[in-house]
Amino acid sequence: MTATDQLLFEGADWDFRTLQRICDACEQVARDELGLDVYPNQIEVITAEQMLDAYSSVGMPLFYKHWSFGKHFAFQEASYRKGLMGLAYEIVINSSPCISYLMEENTATMQALVIAHAAFGHNHFFKNNYLFKQWTDADGILDYLEFAKRYVAHCEERHGRQAVEHTLDAAHALMSHGIDRYPGKKSLDLRAEEKRAGRRRAHEESAFNDLWRTVPTGPAKSGAVLDVERRRQMLGLPQENLLYFLEKTAPRLKPWQREILRIVRHIAQYFYPQSQTKVMNEGTATYVHYRIISRLHEQGRLTDGNFLEFLQSHTNVVFQPEFDDPRYSGFNPYALGFAMMQDIERIVTDPDDEDREWFPDIAGKCDAMGVLRDIWANYRDESFISQFMSPRLMRHFRLFHLHDDPEDRAGILVDAIHNERGYRRLRRELARQYDVGFIDPNIEVVDVDLAGDRRLMLRHTVVKGAQLTEADTKRVLQHLADLWSYDVSLVEADASGTVLKEYVANPRKVAAAA
Amino acid sequence: MAIHIVDRRLNPGSKSLENRQRFLRRAKALVQGAVKKSSQSRDIKDVLEGGEVSVPIDGMDEPRFRREGGTRDMVLPGNKKFVEGDILPRPNQSGGKGRGAGEGDSEDTFRFVLSRDEFVDLFLDDLELPDLAKRKLAEVESEGIRRAGYTTSGSPANISVSRTVSRALARRVALRRPRPEVLETLEAELLNCSEERRAELMAEIEALKTKMRRIPFIDPIDIRYRRFETVPKPVAQAVMFCLMDVSGSMTEHMKDLAKRFYMLLYVFLKRRYRHVEIVFIRHTDRAEEVDEQTFFYGPASGGTLVSSALQAMHDIVRSRFKPADWNIYAAQASDGDNSYADGEVTGRLLTDMILPVTQFFAYLEVGQENGLSYDMPNSALWTLYEGLRASGAPLSMRKVNERSEIFPVFHDLFQRRGPQERTAS
């Protein structure tokens, strides 16, 4: 603990030595007092323009080329130029080493906040949360993205930009349905994945012999045998991972198209944990930066002025407008997450009778960080909220639950409010808002009409009467049919099995030929 | 644990450029429509400025499976007065916050900025220019030649004597070619010297002479030619006269066609000349020089005397634009009306005063929207110009109902440049 009473910086200016000092100071607090366990950190200073670039390719430092990223870039650039939108202070990437991008415009205080937030808060969460451990491969992701970029470029060279673009469009449309929701047999190893793809390609190339094309193919297998083989292949049904299903079974896809579907699927899978842990992830990072910076101030390493600047940014970040505020646009994950983390800290260290009744496991355990680290490792948003949302916090946010049934002409029912009768229902409903099972429509491949016209049959299980929007659905099905290259039908049915609506899409000629 | 801090600010930026180009290519039809709209509303000189366009989002959306409707449950913060069991009236607009907040694309249109080149490119595309013309517009005109160092080959006319001689001198010095003065002194000594010395001297002189023969005074490798390069034409100025009939018979559509015609000429001139001035002359039965706003949108009424405009142009040329210093281009747009008595004056003015000083004179006869150009009966002005052209006057003329028909007026302009360029290069 040398030089703890020295100021890290004064004023707003910083240089690279300042950053280094800030990092070291943050690391000391993070490791010794919060007990965080992080990937090695890599901090990169970038300009606003580079930040915009990163925005448009979903925050990743390298990505394959596609027009939709250009669209996002044009949109974001325009709104940034007009001043409608500020840029994020940082972007952090779940990789090892964990890369945090800092904007050069940030003041020294902001850099300290951002380093504590991203390089320690998010980083710890990425490394320890079970979803990330299960679904992402932090060591391999950058290499895999590099491979994906090269592979897509290579395909464009070989098969033409148009064809690759078609395939990517279709894959993107199905991206949210290219996810395995249940852990498979083996964990994902992206490096091996990349090597495997390379080997497969090399083998195909070395084994290529044009003569084979000229060898006459006899009536090798009878229809019955084929049928059986097919059926066996289909055993995976019903399958909710549409991209996986297409990659493995679509009859007329080229090998490179399958590989592209695979790439899009892997990337969707990589982002899957992030969409399930927004509240926890931001809550953790916000809680960590709050603890670290406050501690640095206590140690006398931040001036009061800088600390006030920090508090102002921090307060903006965790601001939660109320539902009738024009600024309201849903729950702010920073606000909700941070409030819950603080509340848990309070329950652990200074519980009242209510807390003891609701949270017998953690109330009064005294080791706040131990409890929090355990929560960070083992929960996702839905389970986190349904376990740890306390009555006190519901009163603090003044939560209420609305039930809107369009059949009910009278209006919208207030179903529960923050009182003794309502706490559990409120908590259940709020948790459900974060449950991926409810967020994404549940669409599965149920069968393929093998005897007939090879029609691919999908079913959307309608929950609470919410049906698919027609225009979008038709377009997505069109993409799906192009990949499948035979007809595709989608049935919307409710829980009782009543069919509400049916779509059919025919493949386009061009796509079938491509 | 070491923390790496990397400064990425100097890394090449605009990683998204490629994606952006892909997006523009894909959205071409939409962006083109936007460019068209934007170019209608801007001034001629601004056509080269690039700028912001807005594009309807739905042609470019990325579809996903989305749901709507059904019963909805939400938990909201900030309860003030509700208790369980209250029934709240529905807000009037159905589905106020229907769409998920996760989708950032819910705006109906989105605006973005096109660079100057992107804009002009799309603008020209919109006029349906042939590719050759587009290339000509896009490339920097190569005209005029400039000295560009020396070369070892070339035509004898281009030999650089001084450079050749100095190289020869350097070579002679380097190879120790005997200087003539040395030879002269030896030969002078030869005239009066002893016998044995004579033989010595003879041998020495012979050796020197052989060496001089071996090392020529000027060798082919010394020769250097002046090299010339064609370069973009240096500062040049052009003036563009826009003449337009603004009598009541000109509709908005006709004026819009005329405006595009002027814009195209302006783009063309701007690429060739560093400085381009535009003079707007509108006329009814008398002509006046006006600003662009008045030219296109100002109200005017009266009969039609084309000669008044030509006279006004002639006066302006005489007072402000000396033909020796300025390249003069004129573009006239009209619906073809002219009073019968004016025909002869117009013809004379044009052949005697205007055409001799202009590089290019184009006449655009604009017709009704959806009309067919070959259906238009020949107007008074058309007949007059046709006659002049038949007798050899260099006029470009066209009847136009649609935007795509504008370009052929410039056909002559581009074609005339073809042979010129070939001889220049």
CSV table of C-alpha atoms in Angstrom, one decimal, chain A residues 16 20 23 27 41-45 49-50 53 56 61 65-68 70-72 75 78 82 104 156 161 165 169 172-173 177 322-324 328 331 397-406 408 411-415 418 421 425 429 433 438-439 443 464-469 472 475, chain B residues 1-20 22-23 25-26 52 57-58 60-80 82-91 97 99 101 104-105 107 109-113:
chain,number,residue,atom,x,y,z
A,16,PHE,CA,-0.9,7.2,-20.9
A,20,GLN,CA,-1.6,3.2,-16.2
A,23,CYS,CA,-5.5,0.9,-13.9
A,27,GLU,CA,-6.8,-3.3,-9.9
A,41,ASN,CA,-7.0,-6.5,-19.5
A,42,GLN,CA,-6.2,-4.8,-22.6
A,43,ILE,CA,-7.2,-1.1,-22.8
A,44,GLU,CA,-7.4,0.6,-26.2
A,45,VAL,CA,-7.8,4.3,-26.7
A,49,GLU,CA,-14.9,7.9,-35.5
A,50,GLN,CA,-13.5,4.5,-34.5
A,53,ASP,CA,-17.1,2.1,-36.7
A,56,SER,CA,-21.9,-0.6,-36.7
A,61,PRO,CA,-13.2,-5.1,-33.5
A,65,LYS,CA,-18.6,-7.3,-44.4
A,66,HIS,CA,-22.2,-6.9,-45.0
A,67,TRP,CA,-24.4,-4.0,-46.1
A,68,SER,CA,-26.6,-4.0,-43.0
A,70,GLY,CA,-23.2,0.0,-43.5
A,71,LYS,CA,-26.8,0.9,-42.9
A,72,HIS,CA,-26.4,1.0,-39.2
A,75,PHE,CA,-27.9,5.8,-39.5
A,78,ALA,CA,-26.2,10.8,-39.1
A,82,LYS,CA,-27.0,15.9,-35.6
A,104,GLU,CA,-10.1,9.8,-26.3
A,156,GLU,CA,-17.2,-13.7,-52.1
A,161,ARG,CA,-20.7,-11.2,-53.8
A,165,GLU,CA,-25.0,-11.6,-49.7
A,169,ASP,CA,-29.3,-11.9,-45.5
A,172,HIS,CA,-29.3,-12.8,-40.4
A,173,ALA,CA,-33.1,-13.0,-40.7
A,177,HIS,CA,-33.5,-18.6,-34.1
A,322,GLU,CA,-41.1,6.8,-14.1
A,323,PHE,CA,-43.6,5.3,-16.4
A,324,ASP,CA,-45.4,8.6,-17.1
A,328,TYR,CA,-39.4,6.5,-20.0
A,331,PHE,CA,-36.4,-0.3,-17.3
A,397,PHE,CA,-39.5,1.8,-7.5
A,398,ARG,CA,-43.2,1.9,-6.8
A,399,LEU,CA,-43.8,-1.0,-9.1
A,400,PHE,CA,-47.2,-1.9,-10.4
A,401,HIS,CA,-48.3,-4.6,-12.8
A,402,LEU,CA,-50.7,-3.9,-15.7
A,403,HIS,CA,-52.6,-6.6,-17.5
A,404,ASP,CA,-53.8,-5.6,-20.9
A,405,ASP,CA,-56.2,-7.9,-22.5
A,406,PRO,CA,-57.5,-6.6,-25.8
A,408,ASP,CA,-61.5,-6.6,-22.3
A,411,GLY,CA,-59.6,-1.0,-20.2
A,412,ILE,CA,-56.3,-2.1,-18.8
A,413,LEU,CA,-56.4,-3.8,-15.4
A,414,VAL,CA,-54.0,-2.9,-12.6
A,415,ASP,CA,-53.2,-6.4,-11.5
A,418,HIS,CA,-46.3,-2.8,-4.4
A,421,ARG,CA,-50.6,-9.0,-1.8
A,425,ARG,CA,-46.9,-11.5,-8.4
A,429,GLU,CA,-44.0,-10.8,-13.8
A,433,GLN,CA,-40.0,-9.8,-18.8
A,438,PHE,CA,-40.9,-15.4,-23.4
A,439,ILE,CA,-39.0,-12.7,-25.3
A,443,ILE,CA,-40.8,-21.4,-33.5
A,464,LYS,CA,-50.9,-15.1,-24.7
A,465,GLY,CA,-52.4,-14.5,-28.2
A,466,ALA,CA,-49.3,-12.6,-29.6
A,467,GLN,CA,-49.1,-13.6,-33.2
A,468,LEU,CA,-46.3,-12.9,-35.7
A,469,THR,CA,-46.4,-9.6,-37.6
A,472,ASP,CA,-41.9,-9.4,-41.5
A,475,ARG,CA,-40.0,-11.9,-45.7
B,1,MET,CA,-0.9,-9.0,-13.9
B,2,ALA,CA,0.1,-6.5,-16.5
B,3,ILE,CA,-2.4,-4.3,-18.1
B,4,HIS,CA,-1.8,-3.5,-21.7
B,5,ILE,CA,-2.7,0.0,-22.8
B,6,VAL,CA,-2.8,0.5,-26.5
B,7,ASP,CA,-3.2,3.7,-28.5
B,8,ARG,CA,-5.4,2.8,-31.4
B,9,ARG,CA,-6.2,6.4,-32.4
B,10,LEU,CA,-3.7,6.3,-35.2
B,11,ASN,CA,-5.1,3.1,-36.7
B,12,PRO,CA,-6.7,3.6,-40.1
B,13,GLY,CA,-10.2,4.8,-39.6
B,14,SER,CA,-13.3,4.4,-41.7
B,15,LYS,CA,-13.3,0.6,-41.3
B,16,SER,CA,-17.0,0.9,-42.2
B,17,LEU,CA,-16.4,2.4,-45.6
B,18,GLU,CA,-16.7,-0.8,-47.4
B,19,ASN,CA,-19.9,-1.7,-45.6
B,20,ARG,CA,-21.2,1.7,-46.4
B,22,ARG,CA,-22.3,-2.0,-50.0
B,23,PHE,CA,-25.3,-0.4,-48.4
B,25,ARG,CA,-25.1,-0.1,-53.8
B,26,ARG,CA,-28.0,-2.1,-52.3
B,52,GLU,CA,-27.9,14.8,-46.6
B,57,ILE,CA,-36.4,2.6,-44.2
B,58,ASP,CA,-38.8,-0.1,-45.2
B,60,MET,CA,-33.9,-1.7,-46.5
B,61,ASP,CA,-35.1,-3.4,-43.4
B,62,GLU,CA,-33.9,-6.6,-42.1
B,63,PRO,CA,-36.8,-8.9,-41.3
B,64,ARG,CA,-37.1,-10.9,-38.1
B,65,PHE,CA,-39.8,-12.9,-36.6
B,66,ARG,CA,-41.7,-10.4,-34.4
B,67,ARG,CA,-44.9,-10.7,-32.4
B,68,GLU,CA,-47.6,-8.2,-31.7
B,69,GLY,CA,-51.0,-8.1,-30.1
B,70,GLY,CA,-52.3,-10.6,-27.6
B,71,THR,CA,-52.6,-10.0,-23.9
B,72,ARG,CA,-49.7,-8.0,-22.5
B,73,ASP,CA,-48.3,-7.9,-19.0
B,74,MET,CA,-46.0,-5.2,-18.0
B,75,VAL,CA,-44.4,-4.1,-14.8
B,76,LEU,CA,-43.7,-0.4,-14.6
B,77,PRO,CA,-42.1,1.9,-12.1
B,78,GLY,CA,-43.5,5.0,-10.6
B,79,ASN,CA,-47.0,4.1,-9.3
B,80,LYS,CA,-48.6,7.1,-7.8
B,82,PHE,CA,-53.2,3.1,-8.6
B,83,VAL,CA,-54.5,0.3,-6.4
B,84,GLU,CA,-55.1,-3.3,-7.3
B,85,GLY,CA,-58.2,-3.8,-9.4
B,86,ASP,CA,-58.3,-0.4,-11.0
B,87,ILE,CA,-59.3,-0.3,-14.6
B,88,LEU,CA,-57.4,2.2,-16.7
B,89,PRO,CA,-58.9,3.6,-20.0
B,90,ARG,CA,-56.8,2.6,-23.0
B,91,PRO,CA,-54.9,5.4,-24.6
B,97,LYS,CA,-45.5,1.3,-27.6
B,99,ARG,CA,-42.9,-2.5,-31.1
B,101,ALA,CA,-37.6,-1.3,-27.8
B,104,GLY,CA,-33.5,0.6,-33.4
B,105,ASP,CA,-34.9,0.8,-36.9
B,107,GLU,CA,-38.1,5.2,-37.8
B,109,THR,CA,-37.1,7.2,-42.9
B,110,PHE,CA,-33.6,7.7,-42.0
B,111,ARG,CA,-31.2,10.4,-43.1
B,112,PHE,CA,-27.6,10.2,-43.8
B,113,VAL,CA,-25.0,12.2,-45.5
